Tab-separated table of C-alpha atoms in Angstrom:
chain	number	residue	atom	x	y	z
A	1	GLN	CA	-12.209	7.148	7.580
A	2	VAL	CA	-11.539	4.152	9.802
A	3	HIS	CA	-10.441	0.959	8.060
A	4	LEU	CA	-9.750	-2.428	9.598
A	5	VAL	CA	-8.402	-4.880	7.020
A	6	GLN	CA	-7.937	-8.481	8.045
A	7	SER	CA	-5.884	-11.289	6.593
A	8	GLY	CA	-7.490	-13.950	4.459
A	9	ALA	CA	-9.181	-17.255	5.058
A	10	GLU	CA	-7.230	-20.114	6.590
A	11	VAL	CA	-7.676	-23.879	6.613
A	12	LYS	CA	-5.887	-25.664	9.431
A	13	LYS	CA	-5.645	-29.183	10.807
A	14	PRO	CA	-6.623	-29.970	14.387
A	15	GLY	CA	-3.806	-29.129	16.783
A	16	ALA	CA	-2.313	-26.474	14.537
A	17	SER	CA	-2.111	-22.737	15.179
A	18	VAL	CA	-3.402	-19.795	13.176
A	19	ILE	CA	-2.378	-16.149	13.171
A	20	ILE	CA	-4.805	-13.514	11.935
A	21	SER	CA	-3.799	-9.908	11.328
A	22	CYS	CA	-5.857	-6.716	11.411
A	23	LYS	CA	-4.255	-3.676	9.811
A	24	THR	CA	-5.789	-0.386	10.873
A	25	SER	CA	-5.865	3.095	9.405
A	26	GLY	CA	-7.790	6.329	9.704
A	27	TYR	CA	-7.495	6.893	13.443
A	28	ALA	CA	-4.972	7.073	16.283
A	29	PHE	CA	-4.020	3.415	16.714
A	30	THR	CA	-3.105	3.664	20.404
A	31	TYR	CA	-6.276	5.467	21.460
A	32	PHE	CA	-8.750	2.574	21.219
A	33	TYR	CA	-8.858	-0.976	22.501
A	34	MET	CA	-9.100	-3.638	19.842
A	35	LEU	CA	-11.300	-6.651	20.380
A	36	TRP	CA	-11.364	-9.983	18.671
A	37	VAL	CA	-14.811	-11.476	18.228
A	38	ARG	CA	-15.609	-14.793	16.660
A	39	GLN	CA	-18.787	-16.184	15.187
A	40	ALA	CA	-19.235	-19.880	14.534
A	41	PRO	CA	-21.538	-20.909	11.673
A	42	GLY	CA	-25.153	-20.237	12.597
A	43	ARG	CA	-24.215	-18.877	16.020
A	44	GLY	CA	-24.045	-15.474	17.655
A	45	PRO	CA	-20.840	-13.518	18.179
A	46	GLU	CA	-18.599	-14.068	21.201
A	47	CYS	CA	-15.646	-12.097	22.498
A	48	VAL	CA	-12.277	-13.835	22.390
A	49	GLY	CA	-10.260	-11.076	24.001
A	50	MET	CA	-8.986	-7.533	23.786
A	51	ILE	CA	-5.704	-5.684	23.547
A	52	ASN	CA	-4.711	-2.179	24.548
A	53	PRO	CA	-2.558	-1.074	21.601
A	54	ALA	CA	-0.869	1.620	23.680
A	55	THR	CA	0.550	-0.757	26.278
A	56	GLY	CA	0.114	-4.218	24.775
A	57	ALA	CA	-1.910	-5.301	27.808
A	58	THR	CA	-4.380	-8.048	27.047
A	59	THR	CA	-7.546	-9.520	28.519
A	60	TYR	CA	-8.735	-12.897	27.323
A	61	THR	CA	-12.059	-14.618	27.770
A	62	GLN	CA	-11.598	-17.504	30.160
A	63	GLY	CA	-12.419	-20.244	27.672
A	64	PHE	CA	-9.571	-19.133	25.407
A	65	GLN	CA	-6.891	-18.503	28.022
A	66	GLY	CA	-3.795	-20.539	27.382
A	67	ARG	CA	-4.603	-20.866	23.678
A	68	VAL	CA	-4.859	-17.257	22.506
A	69	THR	CA	-2.213	-14.575	22.218
A	70	MET	CA	-2.896	-11.031	21.058
A	71	THR	CA	-0.116	-8.680	20.060
A	72	ARG	CA	0.303	-5.395	18.255
A	73	ASP	CA	2.843	-3.626	16.105
A	74	LYS	CA	2.649	0.114	16.628
A	75	SER	CA	4.932	0.801	13.660
A	76	THR	CA	2.369	-0.649	11.239
A	77	SER	CA	-0.810	-0.062	13.299
A	78	THR	CA	-1.567	-3.763	13.125
A	79	VAL	CA	-2.920	-6.146	15.722
A	80	TYR	CA	-2.548	-9.901	15.632
A	81	MET	CA	-4.366	-12.823	17.168
A	82	GLU	CA	-2.826	-16.259	17.413
A	83	LEU	CA	-5.019	-19.211	18.368
A	84	SER	CA	-3.277	-22.496	19.052
A	85	SER	CA	-4.273	-26.140	19.613
A	86	LEU	CA	-7.070	-25.675	17.115
A	87	ARG	CA	-10.060	-27.974	17.204
A	88	SER	CA	-13.090	-28.313	14.972
A	89	GLU	CA	-15.145	-26.113	17.309
A	90	ASP	CA	-12.821	-23.207	16.488
A	91	THR	CA	-14.186	-23.125	12.944
A	92	ALA	CA	-15.608	-19.620	12.738
A	93	VAL	CA	-15.295	-16.157	11.271
A	94	TYR	CA	-12.932	-14.086	13.381
A	95	TYR	CA	-13.361	-10.309	13.458
A	96	CYS	CA	-11.297	-7.489	14.870
A	97	ALA	CA	-13.398	-4.591	16.126
A	98	ARG	CA	-12.396	-1.204	17.495
A	99	GLY	CA	-13.369	0.225	20.860
A	100	THR	CA	-16.974	-0.543	21.779
A	101	LEU	CA	-17.323	-2.276	18.414
A	102	ALA	CA	-18.113	0.815	16.372
A	103	ASP	CA	-15.915	-0.412	13.521
A	104	TRP	CA	-15.227	-3.958	12.368
A	105	GLY	CA	-12.861	-5.740	10.064
A	106	GLN	CA	-14.304	-7.754	7.211
A	107	GLY	CA	-13.732	-11.037	9.016
A	108	SER	CA	-11.330	-13.931	8.517
A	109	MET	CA	-12.767	-17.396	8.059
A	110	VAL	CA	-10.827	-20.094	9.895
A	111	THR	CA	-11.725	-23.681	9.070
A	112	VAL	CA	-10.337	-26.480	11.215
A	113	SER	CA	-10.604	-29.821	9.496
A	114	SER	CA	-8.582	-32.986	9.210
B	1	ASP	CA	-20.138	-13.526	33.342
B	2	ILE	CA	-23.123	-11.285	32.627
B	3	GLN	CA	-25.811	-13.165	30.705
B	4	MET	CA	-27.795	-11.224	28.124
B	5	THR	CA	-31.223	-12.681	27.464
B	6	GLN	CA	-32.686	-11.393	24.245
B	7	SER	CA	-36.255	-11.897	23.076
B	8	PRO	CA	-37.849	-12.915	20.898
B	9	SER	CA	-35.387	-15.184	19.109
B	10	SER	CA	-37.237	-14.539	15.868
B	11	LEU	CA	-40.201	-12.608	14.600
B	12	SER	CA	-42.125	-12.109	11.381
B	13	ALA	CA	-43.211	-8.630	10.427
B	14	SER	CA	-44.389	-6.638	7.444
B	15	VAL	CA	-42.935	-3.544	5.855
B	16	GLY	CA	-44.251	-0.559	7.783
B	17	ASP	CA	-44.673	-2.424	11.080
B	18	THR	CA	-43.119	-1.330	14.355
B	19	VAL	CA	-40.893	-3.972	15.916
B	20	THR	CA	-39.607	-4.185	19.484
B	21	ILE	CA	-36.729	-6.365	20.676
B	22	THR	CA	-35.783	-6.645	24.326
B	23	CYS	CA	-32.591	-7.544	26.119
B	24	ARG	CA	-32.282	-8.317	29.811
B	25	ALA	CA	-28.962	-8.417	31.636
B	26	SER	CA	-28.356	-10.812	34.523
B	27	GLN	CA	-26.901	-7.898	36.479
B	28	GLY	CA	-26.846	-4.164	36.007
B	29	VAL	CA	-24.763	-2.789	33.133
B	30	GLY	CA	-25.657	0.883	33.485
B	31	ASN	CA	-26.015	2.173	29.951
B	32	ASP	CA	-23.029	0.223	28.610
B	33	LEU	CA	-25.123	-1.483	25.986
B	34	GLY	CA	-25.115	-1.486	22.202
B	35	TRP	CA	-27.399	-2.828	19.512
B	36	PHE	CA	-26.069	-4.389	16.314
B	37	GLN	CA	-27.570	-5.434	13.002
B	38	GLN	CA	-26.094	-8.279	11.013
B	39	LYS	CA	-26.904	-9.419	7.495
B	40	PRO	CA	-25.669	-12.758	6.127
B	41	GLY	CA	-22.007	-12.839	5.205
B	42	THR	CA	-21.216	-9.444	6.704
B	43	ALA	CA	-19.827	-8.114	9.968
B	44	PRO	CA	-22.252	-6.787	12.569
B	45	LYS	CA	-23.005	-3.092	12.280
B	46	ARG	CA	-23.529	-0.950	15.363
B	47	LEU	CA	-26.857	0.868	15.381
B	48	ILE	CA	-27.106	2.176	18.935
B	49	TYR	CA	-24.523	2.816	21.651
B	50	SER	CA	-24.768	3.858	25.272
B	51	ALA	CA	-28.225	2.224	25.213
B	52	SER	CA	-29.964	5.061	23.405
B	53	ILE	CA	-27.570	7.032	21.205
B	54	LEU	CA	-28.046	6.559	17.483
B	55	GLN	CA	-24.862	5.757	15.584
B	56	SER	CA	-24.054	8.361	12.957
B	57	GLY	CA	-25.581	7.450	9.609
B	58	VAL	CA	-28.191	5.074	11.041
B	59	PRO	CA	-31.802	5.939	10.138
B	60	SER	CA	-33.871	7.582	12.844
B	61	ARG	CA	-36.479	4.793	12.693
B	62	PHE	CA	-34.088	2.878	14.982
B	63	SER	CA	-34.205	3.809	18.653
B	64	GLY	CA	-32.947	2.339	21.900
B	65	SER	CA	-33.987	2.745	25.494
B	66	GLY	CA	-33.356	1.357	28.944
B	67	SER	CA	-30.677	1.240	31.577
B	68	GLY	CA	-29.523	-1.113	34.278
B	69	THR	CA	-30.877	-4.525	33.320
B	70	ASP	CA	-33.675	-3.940	30.799
B	71	PHE	CA	-33.204	-2.573	27.310
B	72	THR	CA	-35.285	-2.203	24.170
B	73	LEU	CA	-34.550	-1.715	20.495
B	74	THR	CA	-37.453	-0.346	18.486
B	75	ILE	CA	-37.646	-0.204	14.720
B	76	SER	CA	-40.442	2.055	13.554
B	77	SER	CA	-41.881	1.635	10.071
B	78	LEU	CA	-39.847	-1.440	9.146
B	79	GLN	CA	-38.162	-1.197	5.747
B	80	PRO	CA	-37.113	-4.040	3.420
B	81	GLU	CA	-33.440	-3.464	4.236
B	82	ASP	CA	-34.154	-3.974	7.968
B	83	PHE	CA	-34.726	-7.709	7.640
B	84	ALA	CA	-31.667	-9.040	9.439
B	85	THR	CA	-30.502	-10.441	12.770
B	86	TYR	CA	-30.127	-8.080	15.712
B	87	TYR	CA	-27.887	-8.501	18.760
B	88	CYS	CA	-27.446	-6.613	21.989
B	89	LEU	CA	-24.018	-6.378	23.624
B	90	GLN	CA	-23.031	-5.365	27.134
B	91	HIS	CA	-19.583	-3.861	27.569
B	92	ARG	CA	-19.814	-2.999	31.256
B	93	THR	CA	-17.829	-5.978	32.441
B	94	TYR	CA	-15.402	-8.231	30.646
B	95	PRO	CA	-16.115	-10.678	29.089
B	96	TRP	CA	-18.364	-8.517	27.003
B	97	THR	CA	-21.386	-10.610	26.137
B	98	PHE	CA	-23.922	-10.644	23.338
B	99	GLY	CA	-27.561	-11.621	23.394
B	100	GLN	CA	-28.537	-14.724	21.443
B	101	GLY	CA	-29.912	-12.674	18.578
B	102	THR	CA	-33.308	-11.854	17.078
B	103	LYS	CA	-33.941	-12.737	13.474
B	104	VAL	CA	-36.421	-10.360	11.850
B	105	GLU	CA	-38.083	-12.023	8.880
B	106	ILE	CA	-40.582	-10.900	6.292
B	107	LYS	CA	-44.169	-11.935	6.955
């Protein structure tokens, strides 16, 4: 059974960075892209970017380029997303999701507040 | 970016009704489209993939159709557990984009 388990909630000040982890199990880690999707309060989901766990190659949505970095650790089947220069508009639940979003993590709430 | 226009943004329906939600893409996406259900405080759940294929474990009252630019999600005989928000997603071209959502409420 596929499991995606994310790190916990974070509260950050504007300008800070946050790193969220997504530990996977139950499938071949390198076989499926992993996406990061965020959802601001009361809003619909939006894609932040994706990583190919086999190669580490990444694709980021234009609005996040320069502020987001996605990495993976094949030894622990874990992917990471770092978002820097945080602002209040980054307050959202961040999800990792496998492939064409068949499986999702439980979400990590990131609150940006002074 | 491909824009996904979903309608209606909300609807009220009764248990047992048939509900139809549509999604229109600003350019063709083939059948690279999924439908998701989301309940408050939880991650979206995929119901349909490749426009019309029912995700394993999802009740058969959910169905999807369409290809290219126009897609439909139909819920036949609405059940109490179906009251939720529904999103379409195109994954033909990055950035993958979601529709704005349709909130299905109890009449």
